[in-house]
Coordinates of C-alpha atoms and ligand atoms in Angstrom, one line a residue:
M69 CA 81.3 67.0 37.5
F70 CA 78.1 66.0 36.0
I71 CA 78.5 65.0 32.2
A72 CA 75.5 64.6 29.9
N73 CA 76.5 62.1 27.3
W74 CA 73.7 62.3 24.9
K75 CA 75.3 59.7 22.5
M76 CA 73.4 59.7 19.2
N77 CA 70.3 61.5 20.3
G78 CA 68.9 65.0 20.4
S79 CA 67.3 67.5 18.1
E80 CA 67.3 71.2 17.8
S81 CA 64.1 71.6 19.8
M82 CA 65.3 69.2 22.5
L83 CA 68.4 71.0 23.0
T84 CA 66.7 74.3 23.4
G85 CA 64.2 72.9 26.0
W86 CA 66.9 70.9 27.8
L87 CA 69.3 74.1 28.3
E88 CA 66.1 76.1 29.3
G89 CA 65.0 73.6 31.7
V90 CA 68.4 72.9 33.5
D91 CA 68.8 76.8 33.6
K92 CA 65.3 77.0 35.5
T93 CA 66.3 74.3 38.0
L94 CA 69.9 74.4 38.7
D95 CA 71.6 77.6 40.3
K96 CA 74.7 78.8 38.6
N97 CA 77.0 77.1 41.0
T98 CA 75.6 73.8 40.1
Q99 CA 75.5 74.6 36.4
S100 CA 79.2 75.3 36.6
E101 CA 79.7 71.4 37.7
C102 CA 77.7 70.4 34.6
I103 CA 79.1 69.4 31.1
L104 CA 76.7 68.9 28.1
C105 CA 78.1 66.6 25.3
P106 CA 75.4 66.6 22.6
P107 CA 76.2 65.0 19.0
A108 CA 78.8 67.2 16.9
C109 CA 76.0 68.6 14.7
F110 CA 74.4 70.5 17.8
L111 CA 77.6 71.8 19.4
F112 CA 77.1 75.0 17.4
Q113 CA 73.8 75.8 18.6
A114 CA 74.5 74.7 22.1
S115 CA 77.3 77.1 22.3
K116 CA 75.3 79.9 20.9
I117 CA 72.5 79.4 23.5
I118 CA 75.1 78.7 26.4
K119 CA 76.8 82.3 25.6
K120 CA 73.7 84.2 24.9
Q121 CA 72.0 83.1 28.0
E122 CA 75.2 83.2 30.1
L123 CA 74.6 79.6 31.4
G124 CA 77.2 78.0 33.6
I125 CA 77.4 74.7 31.5
A126 CA 80.4 73.7 29.9
L127 CA 80.5 72.1 26.5
G128 CA 82.2 68.8 25.5
A129 CA 82.4 66.8 22.2
Q130 CA 81.7 63.0 22.3
D131 CA 84.5 62.4 19.9
I132 CA 87.6 64.0 18.2
D133 CA 89.7 62.9 15.1
P134 CA 93.3 62.5 15.1
K135 CA 95.3 65.3 13.7
T136 CA 96.8 64.0 10.5
A137 CA 98.8 65.3 7.5
S138 CA 96.6 63.5 4.9
S139 CA 93.1 64.4 4.1
L140 CA 90.2 62.7 6.4
T141 CA 86.8 63.1 4.9
G142 CA 84.2 63.6 7.5
G143 CA 86.8 64.3 10.3
I144 CA 86.4 67.0 13.1
G145 CA 89.7 68.2 14.5
G146 CA 90.5 69.6 17.8
S147 CA 91.0 73.1 16.9
M148 CA 87.4 72.9 15.3
L149 CA 85.9 71.8 18.5
K150 CA 87.7 74.4 20.5
E151 CA 86.2 76.9 18.0
L152 CA 82.8 75.5 18.5
G153 CA 83.3 76.3 22.2
C154 CA 84.0 72.8 23.6
E155 CA 86.4 72.9 26.7
Y156 CA 86.2 69.1 26.9
V157 CA 86.3 65.8 24.9
I158 CA 85.3 62.3 25.5
I159 CA 87.9 59.8 24.4
G160 CA 87.8 55.9 24.6
H161 CA 84.1 55.4 25.2
S162 CA 83.7 51.7 25.1
E163 CA 80.9 52.0 22.5
R164 CA 83.4 53.4 20.1
R165 CA 86.2 51.1 21.3
E166 CA 83.8 48.1 20.5
L167 CA 81.7 49.2 17.4
F168 CA 84.3 51.4 15.6
K169 CA 87.3 49.2 16.9
E170 CA 89.1 52.2 18.2
D171 CA 92.3 50.5 19.6
D172 CA 95.1 52.1 21.6
S173 CA 97.0 53.5 18.7
L174 CA 94.0 55.5 17.5
L175 CA 93.1 56.5 21.0
L176 CA 96.6 57.7 21.3
E177 CA 96.5 59.8 18.3
K178 CA 93.2 61.2 19.6
L179 CA 94.8 62.2 22.9
K180 CA 97.4 64.0 20.8
S181 CA 94.9 65.8 19.0
A182 CA 93.1 67.0 22.3
F183 CA 96.4 68.0 23.7
F184 CA 97.3 70.2 20.8
A185 CA 93.9 72.0 21.0
N186 CA 94.1 72.2 24.6
L187 CA 91.2 70.4 25.3
K188 CA 90.2 68.9 28.5
V189 CA 90.1 65.0 28.3
I190 CA 87.4 62.7 29.6
F191 CA 89.3 59.3 29.2
C192 CA 86.9 56.5 29.4
V193 CA 88.0 53.0 30.9
G194 CA 86.0 50.1 31.8
E195 CA 86.0 46.2 32.1
S196 CA 83.6 43.8 30.4
F197 CA 81.4 41.5 32.4
E198 CA 83.5 38.6 31.5
E199 CA 86.8 40.3 32.7
K200 CA 85.2 41.2 36.1
E201 CA 84.1 37.6 36.6
K202 CA 87.5 36.4 35.8
G203 CA 88.9 39.0 38.5
R204 CA 90.8 40.7 35.6
T205 CA 89.3 44.3 36.2
L206 CA 92.4 46.1 37.7
N207 CA 94.7 44.5 35.1
V208 CA 92.4 45.6 32.4
L209 CA 92.2 49.3 33.6
K210 CA 95.9 49.6 34.2
K211 CA 96.5 48.4 30.5
Q212 CA 93.6 50.9 29.1
L213 CA 95.3 53.7 31.1
E214 CA 98.9 53.0 29.7
I215 CA 98.5 55.2 26.6
I216 CA 97.7 58.4 28.5
Y217 CA 101.2 58.5 30.1
Q218 CA 102.6 59.1 26.5
V219 CA 100.8 62.5 26.0
P220 CA 101.5 65.3 28.2
L221 CA 97.9 66.1 29.0
N222 CA 97.3 69.4 31.0
N223 CA 93.7 68.4 32.1
L224 CA 92.8 64.9 32.5
M225 CA 89.6 63.2 34.0
I226 CA 89.1 59.7 33.9
A227 CA 85.6 58.2 33.5
Y228 CA 85.3 54.5 35.0
E229 CA 82.5 53.0 33.2
P230 CA 81.9 49.1 33.6
V231 CA 81.0 48.0 30.2
W232 CA 78.5 45.8 31.6
A233 CA 76.9 48.7 33.4
I234 CA 76.4 50.9 30.5
G235 CA 72.8 51.1 29.4
S236 CA 72.0 47.9 31.2
G237 CA 70.2 49.4 34.2
E238 CA 72.6 47.8 36.6
T239 CA 75.1 49.9 38.4
A240 CA 78.4 48.7 40.0
E241 CA 78.0 48.2 43.7
V242 CA 79.2 51.2 45.7
K243 CA 82.0 48.9 47.4
Y244 CA 83.3 47.8 43.9
I245 CA 83.2 51.6 42.7
K246 CA 85.1 52.8 45.9
E247 CA 87.7 50.0 45.4
V248 CA 88.2 50.6 41.7
H249 CA 88.4 54.2 41.8
N250 CA 90.9 54.2 44.6
K251 CA 93.1 52.0 42.4
I252 CA 92.8 54.4 39.4
I253 CA 93.7 57.5 41.5
E254 CA 96.9 55.6 42.9
E255 CA 97.7 54.7 39.4
I256 CA 97.5 58.1 38.0
K257 CA 99.1 59.8 40.8
S258 CA 102.2 57.4 40.5
H259 CA 102.6 58.9 37.0
E260 CA 102.5 62.6 38.0
K261 CA 100.2 63.9 35.4
G262 CA 99.6 67.6 34.7
N263 CA 96.3 68.8 36.3
F264 CA 94.4 65.6 37.4
L265 CA 90.5 66.3 37.4
G266 CA 89.6 63.3 39.2
V267 CA 87.6 60.1 38.4
V268 CA 83.9 60.0 37.5
Y269 CA 81.7 57.1 37.6
G270 CA 79.4 56.2 34.5
G271 CA 76.9 53.3 33.9
S272 CA 73.1 53.2 34.3
I273 CA 73.2 56.3 36.7
N274 CA 69.9 57.8 37.7
S275 CA 68.5 60.0 40.3
S276 CA 67.9 57.2 42.7
S277 CA 71.5 55.8 42.4
S278 CA 73.4 59.0 42.0
K279 CA 73.4 60.3 45.8
E280 CA 75.0 57.2 47.2
I281 CA 77.5 57.0 44.6
L282 CA 78.5 60.5 44.7
S283 CA 78.7 60.5 48.4
L284 CA 82.1 58.5 47.9
Q285 CA 85.0 60.5 48.5
E286 CA 86.7 58.8 45.4
V287 CA 84.0 59.7 43.2
D288 CA 84.4 63.2 41.6
G289 CA 81.3 63.4 39.4
L290 CA 79.0 61.2 37.2
L291 CA 78.9 60.5 33.4
I292 CA 75.4 59.8 32.6
G293 CA 74.0 58.6 29.3
G294 CA 70.3 57.6 29.1
S295 CA 69.3 59.6 32.3
S296 CA 70.8 62.8 30.8
L297 CA 68.4 63.0 27.9
E298 CA 65.5 64.3 30.0
H299 CA 66.3 67.9 31.8
K300 CA 64.3 67.1 35.0
E301 CA 66.1 63.7 35.6
F302 CA 69.5 65.2 34.7
S303 CA 68.9 68.3 37.1
N304 CA 67.8 66.0 39.9
I305 CA 71.0 63.9 39.4
A306 CA 73.1 67.1 39.4
M307 CA 71.3 68.2 42.7
S308 CA 73.1 65.2 44.3
I309 CA 76.0 67.6 44.5
N310 CA 74.8 68.6 47.7
E311 CA 75.5 65.1 49.0
K312 CA 79.2 65.8 48.2
K313 CA 79.4 69.2 49.8
G314 CA 77.3 68.3 52.8
Ligands
PGA133 P1 74.2 55.1 30.6 O1 75.5 55.3 29.6 O2 74.2 56.1 31.6 O3 72.9 55.1 29.6 O4 74.5 53.7 31.1 C1 76.6 55.9 30.2 C2 77.6 56.1 29.3 O5 77.8 55.2 28.2 O6 78.2 57.1 29.2

């Protein structure tokens, strides 16, 4: 899968142009490997265009709020995302963990919210530079993964995003990605999850780095931030799918 995480970027005109551009470049098969995650305010428009133009691209939300009995001003719940046409939701992105202090107890509530709405979850994990230097990567990831076993998720995808690689222009080494992905797969499989959608890599991916990383058997796709904003660059990355098949 190729996940375009637009973060807090975009506009109505950018969205229209992006979907048009991707549709012109990618065949329907490759489109069906793509998930667009624009800011929540553009989900409605994205869903309308995708349906009308019969694009193969899936839609995902960048965040979800917990199900709560009390009122929550500004909250967007799972059923709302579903109604907007979302099939996926990103949970646990390091930017939200860090800037919004999203801890395990909140992330667990978000996972439950996604579960009740039957949304497929893209759960992000990753170590900081300091943790990597201290050789603590696998312990950190194991700890971050613990909460997912508390929710009977039907469709779970893990996004491995080393925090130091996000937006830094520095991707992790292929050997390192291979090793970490293998450990994550081993860990998830030992817990017998429902439908495991695999492990995608994210962190400064562009069309020059995508092919080699995607050629790894352990990498099921890419989570792309900055390079997903421009439809040509995103399409070029998505075309690395041929490396996988070939
Ligand atoms: P990046 O972001 O590709 O800009 O590094 C990836 C992400 O944070 O999902």
